[in-house]
Amino acid sequence: MTTPPLNLTASEETERGLLGCLLVDSAAVFPIAINAGLTPDWFSLAPHRIAYLHALALYRAGHVADVVTLAQAATAAGDFSALGGNAGLVAISNYAITTAHLGKFLEDLHALHRRRLIDRAGRALVELAAQKTDAGELLIAARREFDAATGGVRSTEPNWPQVVADFAAEARRIIAREEDAKNQTLPWPWPSLNRAFLPLRRGELCVIAARPSVGKSSLMRAVAFAAARAGRNVLIESIEVSAPEIAAQAASSASGVSFSALADAHAREQADFLAAVETLALPNLHVFSRDATLDAIAARAKALHATAPLDLLAIDYLGLIADCESSRQDTKASAIGRVTKGLKRLAGELNVPLILLAQLNRQSAQTGNREPILTDLRDSGDIEQDADRVVFLHRPDKDPLTGRDQSQFEDAADRPRDFVNAIQGKGRNVGAGQIFSFYFTRAVARFDPATRQGPVDLAEPVKF
């Protein structure tokens, strides 16, 4: 006798409750839900799945997801009737008026989702058993199916021989200096820096550290904008600088016209600046400046990554992430350690290079402005341990090419262009100790490689 299938549809009330929580406070709930693993597949009912997808799209775009915006988004997409119309929206919004039961809704919905996956895996194995006569192969298939259903090893994860074969192909590509067709690396925008430091790799946590005003934010943005212009999918989380300020600095760098002097600039320069602004609206470049917690940053990255895999995540900067603050339970150093470990895990989970900006302590400046070392990282223990690569920016007291003094206390007007060394202080698998020199033009936030003939490179100067 055939056993009837289990009734594994998620409870309508649980799905409505979770959606209600999302619409009550989307900014607070989405990070929690996404980091808990919530996906559209958790919803068994089509109207609820459609509602979640539209709410998620609003969150990804930086908008508040509530009943009004959800209705507008669904109507614009022609999905309003599919999510139940006014009656469906009212049912969702009336079910949860607070987020107090969010944890319970997530737990129950996840359990039902896993039961559906296990039930599906069991049915697939019944069909497989009818086709296979080898018991050993069937056992392997069973383990693979149930691991995938219960969150274990993914059935698509390569075995060790495949890992070795892929690495051998990568090594041959490097030897032959061939293009990275699979985009496993992210090049620096300057070819000569690429040769000196080697490209960023997926899953790598790269810390760029410097004292204030040396240009670490500008360097990070140059890398991010160059990647976006090359078609890569890029997310910038800027806690220190607002999104409009980033746009102003990017237009200044691209046009060579300082935003602060725009009103008094020549008409041709003003036109160049406006033309540069028009090139900034890249659909694959995502810039947010309001999320200040690790959970919120991770949720944003995961949400975007689920739509189109990210190629770069850049965060400005570590010290302003709210989770880095000390508390009664722990010190600032241990709090920072949790954040850097979380970011390292995020880089690995998304398989994306992650650039994280950090500040140096004052010790290197108080000892003759020496070149920074790893112990100069502010609260350095875990940062040094978790980072795959650490790049320091250092402005020496004298420009070695011109002999000009570079006082650490001059303002931008007195010191319009700085000689800055980029020093690879740590490089897991890429070495350490390499030094590359730049000129940093402060008014337009632009880095250009430095030579005795001036700032040139094998490619055009990078504009972001």
mmCIF file of C-alpha atoms in Angstrom, residues 74-410:
data_model
loop_
_atom_site.group_PDB
_atom_site.id
_atom_site.type_symbol
_atom_site.label_atom_id
_atom_site.label_comp_id
_atom_site.label_asym_id
_atom_site.label_seq_id
_atom_site.Cartn_x
_atom_site.Cartn_y
_atom_site.Cartn_z
ATOM 1 C CA ALA A 74 3.179 44.931 -6.957
ATOM 2 C CA THR A 75 0.816 47.110 -8.997
ATOM 3 C CA ALA A 76 3.664 48.440 -11.151
ATOM 4 C CA ALA A 77 4.784 44.858 -11.848
ATOM 5 C CA GLY A 78 1.275 43.620 -12.591
ATOM 6 C CA ASP A 79 1.309 41.331 -9.538
ATOM 7 C CA PHE A 80 -1.251 43.039 -7.340
ATOM 8 C CA SER A 81 -4.000 40.463 -7.902
ATOM 9 C CA ALA A 82 -1.497 37.606 -7.665
ATOM 10 C CA LEU A 83 -0.632 38.531 -4.083
ATOM 11 C CA GLY A 84 -4.302 38.612 -3.133
ATOM 12 C CA GLY A 85 -5.194 42.226 -3.878
ATOM 13 C CA ASN A 86 -6.395 44.491 -1.076
ATOM 14 C CA ALA A 87 -7.726 41.563 0.935
ATOM 15 C CA GLY A 88 -4.350 39.811 0.859
ATOM 16 C CA LEU A 89 -2.478 42.944 1.923
ATOM 17 C CA VAL A 90 -4.932 43.623 4.751
ATOM 18 C CA ALA A 91 -4.599 40.027 5.982
ATOM 19 C CA ILE A 92 -0.817 40.341 6.097
ATOM 20 C CA SER A 93 -0.707 43.784 7.690
ATOM 21 C CA ASN A 94 -3.322 42.957 10.332
ATOM 22 C CA TYR A 95 -1.664 39.736 11.451
ATOM 23 C CA ALA A 96 1.463 41.236 13.005
ATOM 24 C CA ILE A 97 1.415 44.713 14.459
ATOM 25 C CA THR A 98 4.746 44.213 16.285
ATOM 26 C CA THR A 99 7.924 42.225 15.648
ATOM 27 C CA ALA A 100 7.858 40.530 19.065
ATOM 28 C CA HIS A 101 7.256 37.063 17.585
ATOM 29 C CA LEU A 102 9.742 37.357 14.711
ATOM 30 C CA GLY A 103 12.072 34.689 16.112
ATOM 31 C CA LYS A 104 9.233 32.192 16.511
ATOM 32 C CA PHE A 105 7.923 32.843 12.987
ATOM 33 C CA LEU A 106 11.396 32.319 11.505
ATOM 34 C CA GLU A 107 11.973 29.141 13.497
ATOM 35 C CA ASP A 108 8.613 27.594 12.558
ATOM 36 C CA LEU A 109 8.812 28.536 8.901
ATOM 37 C CA HIS A 110 12.372 27.202 8.612
ATOM 38 C CA ALA A 111 11.341 23.889 10.178
ATOM 39 C CA LEU A 112 8.468 23.463 7.729
ATOM 40 C CA HIS A 113 10.715 24.396 4.809
ATOM 41 C CA ARG A 114 13.263 21.747 5.806
ATOM 42 C CA ARG A 115 10.522 19.121 6.164
ATOM 43 C CA ARG A 116 9.360 19.885 2.633
ATOM 44 C CA LEU A 117 12.938 19.528 1.367
ATOM 45 C CA ILE A 118 13.379 16.181 3.143
ATOM 46 C CA ASP A 119 10.056 14.950 1.787
ATOM 47 C CA ARG A 120 11.139 16.001 -1.725
ATOM 48 C CA ALA A 121 14.509 14.274 -1.299
ATOM 49 C CA GLY A 122 12.794 11.079 -0.175
ATOM 50 C CA ARG A 123 10.572 11.047 -3.239
ATOM 51 C CA ALA A 124 13.587 11.647 -5.474
ATOM 52 C CA LEU A 125 15.371 8.679 -3.889
ATOM 53 C CA VAL A 126 12.380 6.415 -4.439
ATOM 54 C CA GLU A 127 12.578 7.225 -8.144
ATOM 55 C CA LEU A 128 16.372 6.794 -8.104
ATOM 56 C CA ALA A 129 16.125 3.411 -6.416
ATOM 57 C CA ALA A 130 13.998 2.151 -9.269
ATOM 58 C CA GLN A 131 16.760 3.113 -11.710
ATOM 59 C CA LYS A 132 19.913 2.052 -9.814
ATOM 60 C CA THR A 133 20.924 -1.517 -9.027
ATOM 61 C CA ASP A 134 24.209 -0.679 -7.279
ATOM 62 C CA ALA A 135 23.585 -0.253 -3.541
ATOM 63 C CA GLY A 136 26.787 1.729 -3.003
ATOM 64 C CA GLU A 137 25.857 4.335 -5.600
ATOM 65 C CA LEU A 138 22.387 4.595 -4.121
ATOM 66 C CA LEU A 139 23.801 5.215 -0.626
ATOM 67 C CA ILE A 140 26.073 7.964 -1.953
ATOM 68 C CA ALA A 141 23.133 9.554 -3.763
ATOM 69 C CA ALA A 142 21.018 9.320 -0.607
ATOM 70 C CA ARG A 143 23.670 11.086 1.470
ATOM 71 C CA ARG A 144 23.984 13.801 -1.147
ATOM 72 C CA GLU A 145 20.235 14.400 -1.374
ATOM 73 C CA PHE A 146 19.685 14.564 2.378
ATOM 74 C CA ASP A 147 22.757 16.718 2.982
ATOM 75 C CA ALA A 148 21.408 19.206 0.468
ATOM 76 C CA ALA A 149 17.962 19.095 2.069
ATOM 77 C CA THR A 150 19.186 19.592 5.637
ATOM 78 C CA GLY A 151 21.866 22.186 5.020
ATOM 79 C CA GLY A 152 24.820 19.816 4.956
ATOM 80 C CA VAL A 153 27.395 19.434 2.200
ATOM 81 C CA ARG A 154 25.995 20.724 -1.048
ATOM 82 C CA SER A 155 25.601 18.191 -3.823
ATOM 83 C CA THR A 156 27.440 20.571 -6.148
ATOM 84 C CA GLU A 157 30.525 20.939 -3.950
ATOM 85 C CA PRO A 158 33.595 19.712 -5.883
ATOM 86 C CA ASN A 159 35.642 16.798 -4.607
ATOM 87 C CA TRP A 160 39.366 17.101 -3.899
ATOM 88 C CA PRO A 161 40.576 15.892 -7.337
ATOM 89 C CA GLN A 162 38.363 18.544 -8.946
ATOM 90 C CA VAL A 163 39.783 21.221 -6.624
ATOM 91 C CA VAL A 164 43.324 20.223 -7.676
ATOM 92 C CA ALA A 165 42.393 20.204 -11.365
ATOM 93 C CA ASP A 166 40.853 23.670 -11.112
ATOM 94 C CA PHE A 167 43.894 25.005 -9.267
ATOM 95 C CA ALA A 168 46.246 23.525 -11.886
ATOM 96 C CA ALA A 169 44.276 25.317 -14.602
ATOM 97 C CA GLU A 170 44.528 28.571 -12.626
ATOM 98 C CA ALA A 171 48.302 28.128 -12.202
ATOM 99 C CA ARG A 172 48.732 27.546 -15.949
ATOM 100 C CA ARG A 173 46.669 30.657 -16.662
ATOM 101 C CA ILE A 174 48.920 32.758 -14.440
ATOM 102 C CA ILE A 175 52.089 31.373 -16.041
ATOM 103 C CA ALA A 176 50.734 32.115 -19.505
ATOM 104 C CA ARG A 177 49.539 35.586 -18.393
ATOM 105 C CA GLU A 178 46.104 34.820 -19.784
ATOM 106 C CA GLU A 179 42.912 36.711 -18.928
ATOM 107 C CA ASP A 180 40.923 35.467 -15.942
ATOM 108 C CA ALA A 181 37.890 34.293 -17.916
ATOM 109 C CA LYS A 182 36.111 32.968 -14.803
ATOM 110 C CA ASN A 183 36.578 36.246 -12.872
ATOM 111 C CA GLN A 184 38.175 34.471 -9.926
ATOM 112 C CA THR A 185 40.345 37.533 -9.305
ATOM 113 C CA LEU A 186 39.684 41.262 -9.160
ATOM 114 C CA PRO A 187 42.514 43.360 -10.617
ATOM 115 C CA TRP A 188 43.693 46.603 -9.133
ATOM 116 C CA PRO A 189 42.959 49.472 -11.554
ATOM 117 C CA TRP A 190 46.675 50.123 -12.183
ATOM 118 C CA PRO A 191 48.542 47.433 -14.195
ATOM 119 C CA SER A 192 51.862 48.097 -12.478
ATOM 120 C CA LEU A 193 50.248 47.784 -9.021
ATOM 121 C CA ASN A 194 48.667 44.547 -10.202
ATOM 122 C CA ARG A 195 52.094 43.153 -10.964
ATOM 123 C CA ALA A 196 53.514 44.325 -7.645
ATOM 124 C CA PHE A 197 50.716 43.203 -5.303
ATOM 125 C CA LEU A 198 48.879 40.605 -7.473
ATOM 126 C CA PRO A 199 45.092 40.863 -7.944
ATOM 127 C CA LEU A 200 42.528 40.475 -5.186
ATOM 128 C CA ARG A 201 41.025 36.993 -4.966
ATOM 129 C CA ARG A 202 37.488 35.847 -4.215
ATOM 130 C CA GLY A 203 36.896 35.082 -0.553
ATOM 131 C CA GLU A 204 39.773 37.370 0.455
ATOM 132 C CA LEU A 205 39.516 39.931 3.249
ATOM 133 C CA CYS A 206 41.773 42.848 2.302
ATOM 134 C CA VAL A 207 42.333 45.542 4.932
ATOM 135 C CA ILE A 208 43.528 48.949 3.712
ATOM 136 C CA ALA A 209 44.847 50.927 6.666
ATOM 137 C CA ALA A 210 46.204 54.430 7.131
ATOM 138 C CA ARG A 211 46.064 57.425 9.394
ATOM 139 C CA PRO A 212 43.389 60.050 8.647
ATOM 140 C CA SER A 213 43.637 62.134 5.439
ATOM 141 C CA VAL A 214 46.171 59.889 3.687
ATOM 142 C CA GLY A 215 43.568 58.749 1.145
ATOM 143 C CA LYS A 216 42.424 55.241 2.057
ATOM 144 C CA SER A 217 38.764 55.995 1.254
ATOM 145 C CA SER A 218 39.708 57.489 -2.106
ATOM 146 C CA LEU A 219 41.860 54.463 -2.963
ATOM 147 C CA MET A 220 39.060 52.074 -2.074
ATOM 148 C CA ARG A 221 36.562 54.006 -4.170
ATOM 149 C CA ALA A 222 38.962 54.069 -7.121
ATOM 150 C CA VAL A 223 39.152 50.272 -6.999
ATOM 151 C CA ALA A 224 35.377 49.901 -6.606
ATOM 152 C CA PHE A 225 34.427 52.315 -9.405
ATOM 153 C CA ALA A 226 36.992 50.810 -11.791
ATOM 154 C CA ALA A 227 35.535 47.355 -11.121
ATOM 155 C CA ALA A 228 31.993 48.624 -11.712
ATOM 156 C CA ARG A 229 33.002 50.306 -14.961
ATOM 157 C CA ALA A 230 34.476 46.973 -16.060
ATOM 158 C CA GLY A 231 31.042 45.384 -15.577
ATOM 159 C CA ARG A 232 31.611 43.844 -12.140
ATOM 160 C CA ASN A 233 28.799 43.837 -9.558
ATOM 161 C CA VAL A 234 29.984 46.081 -6.696
ATOM 162 C CA LEU A 235 28.555 47.014 -3.292
ATOM 163 C CA ILE A 236 29.984 49.944 -1.309
ATOM 164 C CA GLU A 237 28.901 50.306 2.325
ATOM 165 C CA SER A 238 30.113 53.744 3.386
ATOM 166 C CA ILE A 239 29.428 54.531 7.027
ATOM 167 C CA GLU A 240 31.756 57.526 7.203
ATOM 168 C CA VAL A 241 30.932 59.347 3.939
ATOM 169 C CA SER A 242 27.394 59.870 2.607
ATOM 170 C CA ALA A 243 26.330 58.639 -0.821
ATOM 171 C CA PRO A 244 26.020 62.207 -2.245
ATOM 172 C CA GLU A 245 29.568 62.957 -1.067
ATOM 173 C CA ILE A 246 30.794 59.817 -2.829
ATOM 174 C CA ALA A 247 29.085 60.980 -6.020
ATOM 175 C CA ALA A 248 30.737 64.411 -5.716
ATOM 176 C CA GLN A 249 34.192 62.912 -5.195
ATOM 177 C CA ALA A 250 33.721 60.427 -8.041
ATOM 178 C CA ALA A 251 32.718 63.198 -10.440
ATOM 179 C CA SER A 252 35.696 65.286 -9.290
ATOM 180 C CA SER A 253 38.099 62.429 -9.916
ATOM 181 C CA ALA A 254 36.664 61.624 -13.344
ATOM 182 C CA SER A 255 36.585 65.250 -14.531
ATOM 183 C CA GLY A 256 39.630 66.628 -12.725
ATOM 184 C CA VAL A 257 37.434 69.457 -11.403
ATOM 185 C CA SER A 258 37.101 69.950 -7.667
ATOM 186 C CA PHE A 259 33.504 70.001 -6.487
ATOM 187 C CA SER A 260 34.367 72.628 -3.872
ATOM 188 C CA ALA A 261 35.543 74.972 -6.656
ATOM 189 C CA LEU A 262 32.767 74.103 -9.122
ATOM 190 C CA ALA A 263 30.885 77.402 -8.839
ATOM 191 C CA ASP A 264 33.967 79.431 -9.857
ATOM 192 C CA ALA A 265 35.253 76.964 -12.470
ATOM 193 C CA HIS A 266 35.411 77.688 -16.196
ATOM 194 C CA ALA A 267 32.263 76.800 -18.146
ATOM 195 C CA ARG A 268 34.117 74.016 -19.950
ATOM 196 C CA GLU A 269 35.218 72.515 -16.616
ATOM 197 C CA GLN A 270 31.668 72.766 -15.279
ATOM 198 C CA ALA A 271 30.433 70.915 -18.381
ATOM 199 C CA ASP A 272 33.110 68.248 -17.861
ATOM 200 C CA PHE A 273 32.003 67.813 -14.247
ATOM 201 C CA LEU A 274 28.332 67.426 -15.211
ATOM 202 C CA ALA A 275 29.271 64.959 -17.950
ATOM 203 C CA ALA A 276 31.186 62.936 -15.368
ATOM 204 C CA VAL A 277 28.145 62.904 -13.088
ATOM 205 C CA GLU A 278 26.076 61.376 -15.898
ATOM 206 C CA THR A 279 28.445 58.378 -16.103
ATOM 207 C CA LEU A 280 28.068 57.448 -12.426
ATOM 208 C CA ALA A 281 24.623 55.814 -12.522
ATOM 209 C CA LEU A 282 25.900 52.295 -13.143
ATOM 210 C CA PRO A 283 23.211 49.634 -12.518
ATOM 211 C CA ASN A 284 25.838 47.206 -11.200
ATOM 212 C CA LEU A 285 27.184 49.694 -8.630
ATOM 213 C CA HIS A 286 25.306 49.781 -5.306
ATOM 214 C CA VAL A 287 26.179 52.487 -2.772
ATOM 215 C CA PHE A 288 24.629 52.661 0.701
ATOM 216 C CA SER A 289 25.588 54.907 3.573
ATOM 217 C CA ARG A 290 23.071 54.275 6.338
ATOM 218 C CA ASP A 291 23.728 50.727 7.623
ATOM 219 C CA ALA A 292 26.082 50.725 10.595
ATOM 220 C CA THR A 293 25.761 47.193 11.987
ATOM 221 C CA LEU A 294 27.425 43.995 10.849
ATOM 222 C CA ASP A 295 24.048 42.238 10.492
ATOM 223 C CA ALA A 296 22.649 45.014 8.293
ATOM 224 C CA ILE A 297 25.732 45.077 6.065
ATOM 225 C CA ALA A 298 25.719 41.280 5.725
ATOM 226 C CA ALA A 299 21.993 41.224 4.964
ATOM 227 C CA ARG A 300 22.335 43.868 2.258
ATOM 228 C CA ALA A 301 25.219 41.970 0.657
ATOM 229 C CA LYS A 302 23.360 38.639 0.770
ATOM 230 C CA ALA A 303 20.200 40.182 -0.645
ATOM 231 C CA LEU A 304 22.054 41.705 -3.596
ATOM 232 C CA HIS A 305 24.173 38.595 -4.084
ATOM 233 C CA ALA A 306 21.049 36.435 -4.366
ATOM 234 C CA THR A 307 19.969 38.438 -7.430
ATOM 235 C CA ALA A 308 23.354 38.795 -9.156
ATOM 236 C CA PRO A 309 26.578 37.483 -7.556
ATOM 237 C CA LEU A 310 28.736 40.252 -6.135
ATOM 238 C CA ASP A 311 32.270 40.749 -7.445
ATOM 239 C CA LEU A 312 33.397 43.201 -4.748
ATOM 240 C CA LEU A 313 32.213 44.372 -1.326
ATOM 241 C CA ALA A 314 33.903 47.476 0.098
ATOM 242 C CA ILE A 315 33.291 48.847 3.612
ATOM 243 C CA ASP A 316 34.323 52.305 4.868
ATOM 244 C CA TYR A 317 35.260 51.773 7.642
ATOM 245 C CA LEU A 318 35.807 49.212 10.438
ATOM 246 C CA GLY A 319 35.859 51.607 13.390
ATOM 247 C CA LEU A 320 32.382 52.965 12.606
ATOM 248 C CA ILE A 321 30.614 49.598 12.513
ATOM 249 C CA ALA A 322 28.399 49.754 15.595
ATOM 250 C CA ASP A 323 29.313 46.214 16.707
ATOM 251 C CA CYS A 324 32.929 47.366 17.277
ATOM 252 C CA GLU A 325 31.956 49.356 20.360
ATOM 253 C CA SER A 326 33.039 47.887 23.692
ATOM 254 C CA SER A 327 30.468 46.891 26.295
ATOM 255 C CA ARG A 328 30.337 45.696 29.872
ATOM 256 C CA GLN A 329 30.809 42.141 28.661
ATOM 257 C CA ASP A 330 33.899 42.612 26.498
ATOM 258 C CA THR A 331 36.661 44.964 25.389
ATOM 259 C CA LYS A 332 36.820 46.962 22.182
ATOM 260 C CA ALA A 333 39.507 44.636 20.842
ATOM 261 C CA SER A 334 37.330 41.540 21.306
ATOM 262 C CA ALA A 335 34.328 43.344 19.785
ATOM 263 C CA ILE A 336 36.423 44.264 16.738
ATOM 264 C CA GLY A 337 37.589 40.658 16.548
ATOM 265 C CA ARG A 338 34.025 39.421 16.249
ATOM 266 C CA VAL A 339 33.372 41.878 13.441
ATOM 267 C CA THR A 340 36.497 40.982 11.441
ATOM 268 C CA LYS A 341 35.767 37.268 11.845
ATOM 269 C CA GLY A 342 32.193 37.887 10.697
ATOM 270 C CA LEU A 343 33.405 39.807 7.654
ATOM 271 C CA LYS A 344 35.931 37.099 6.806
ATOM 272 C CA ARG A 345 33.142 34.510 6.949
ATOM 273 C CA LEU A 346 30.949 36.761 4.782
ATOM 274 C CA ALA A 347 33.690 37.068 2.151
ATOM 275 C CA GLY A 348 33.997 33.287 2.068
ATOM 276 C CA GLU A 349 30.253 32.652 2.050
ATOM 277 C CA LEU A 350 29.657 35.027 -0.861
ATOM 278 C CA ASN A 351 32.967 34.088 -2.534
ATOM 279 C CA VAL A 352 33.769 37.759 -3.036
ATOM 280 C CA PRO A 353 36.819 39.950 -2.331
ATOM 281 C CA LEU A 354 36.036 42.238 0.604
ATOM 282 C CA ILE A 355 37.949 45.483 1.083
ATOM 283 C CA LEU A 356 37.746 46.813 4.638
ATOM 284 C CA LEU A 357 39.191 50.187 5.631
ATOM 285 C CA ALA A 358 40.822 50.610 9.041
ATOM 286 C CA GLN A 359 42.734 53.265 10.926
ATOM 287 C CA LEU A 360 46.192 53.065 12.450
ATOM 288 C CA ASN A 361 46.990 53.896 16.020
ATOM 289 C CA ARG A 362 49.115 56.936 16.773
ATOM 290 C CA GLN A 363 52.260 55.027 17.662
ATOM 291 C CA SER A 364 53.799 55.053 14.165
ATOM 292 C CA ALA A 365 53.292 58.823 13.925
ATOM 293 C CA GLN A 366 54.839 59.380 17.357
ATOM 294 C CA THR A 367 58.010 57.495 16.485
ATOM 295 C CA GLY A 368 59.342 59.567 13.624
ATOM 296 C CA ASN A 369 56.548 58.923 11.133
ATOM 297 C CA ARG A 370 57.996 55.500 10.342
ATOM 298 C CA GLU A 371 56.387 53.100 7.907
ATOM 299 C CA PRO A 372 53.453 51.262 9.507
ATOM 300 C CA ILE A 373 53.661 47.644 10.619
ATOM 301 C CA LEU A 374 50.913 45.165 11.502
ATOM 302 C CA THR A 375 50.952 46.006 15.205
ATOM 303 C CA ASP A 376 50.069 49.616 14.291
ATOM 304 C CA LEU A 377 46.564 48.519 13.344
ATOM 305 C CA ARG A 378 44.230 49.972 15.930
ATOM 306 C CA ASP A 379 43.209 47.080 18.264
ATOM 307 C CA SER A 380 45.242 44.971 15.863
ATOM 308 C CA GLY A 381 45.249 41.376 17.142
ATOM 309 C CA ASP A 382 42.224 39.973 15.370
ATOM 310 C CA ILE A 383 42.459 42.307 12.374
ATOM 311 C CA GLU A 384 45.962 41.030 11.647
ATOM 312 C CA GLN A 385 44.874 37.427 12.145
ATOM 313 C CA ASP A 386 41.659 37.512 10.111
ATOM 314 C CA ALA A 387 42.867 39.564 7.134
ATOM 315 C CA ASP A 388 44.248 37.721 4.128
ATOM 316 C CA ARG A 389 45.945 40.887 2.986
ATOM 317 C CA VAL A 390 46.866 44.159 4.680
ATOM 318 C CA VAL A 391 47.828 47.202 2.609
ATOM 319 C CA PHE A 392 49.184 50.268 4.409
ATOM 320 C CA LEU A 393 49.175 53.781 2.976
ATOM 321 C CA HIS A 394 52.032 55.897 4.272
ATOM 322 C CA ARG A 395 52.877 59.528 3.509
ATOM 323 C CA PRO A 396 56.609 60.020 4.190
ATOM 324 C CA ASP A 397 58.014 63.292 5.514
ATOM 325 C CA LYS A 398 59.685 64.032 2.179
ATOM 326 C CA ASP A 399 58.726 63.347 -1.437
ATOM 327 C CA PRO A 400 61.724 61.276 -2.591
ATOM 328 C CA LEU A 401 61.219 62.230 -6.252
ATOM 329 C CA THR A 402 61.042 66.013 -5.815
ATOM 330 C CA GLY A 403 62.753 66.457 -2.446
ATOM 331 C CA ARG A 404 59.775 68.489 -1.230
ATOM 332 C CA ASP A 405 58.913 68.314 2.467
ATOM 333 C CA GLN A 406 55.534 66.810 3.327
ATOM 334 C CA SER A 407 54.455 68.098 6.696
ATOM 335 C CA GLN A 408 51.809 65.988 8.396
ATOM 336 C CA PHE A 409 50.047 69.147 9.572
ATOM 337 C CA GLU A 410 49.543 71.094 6.334
#
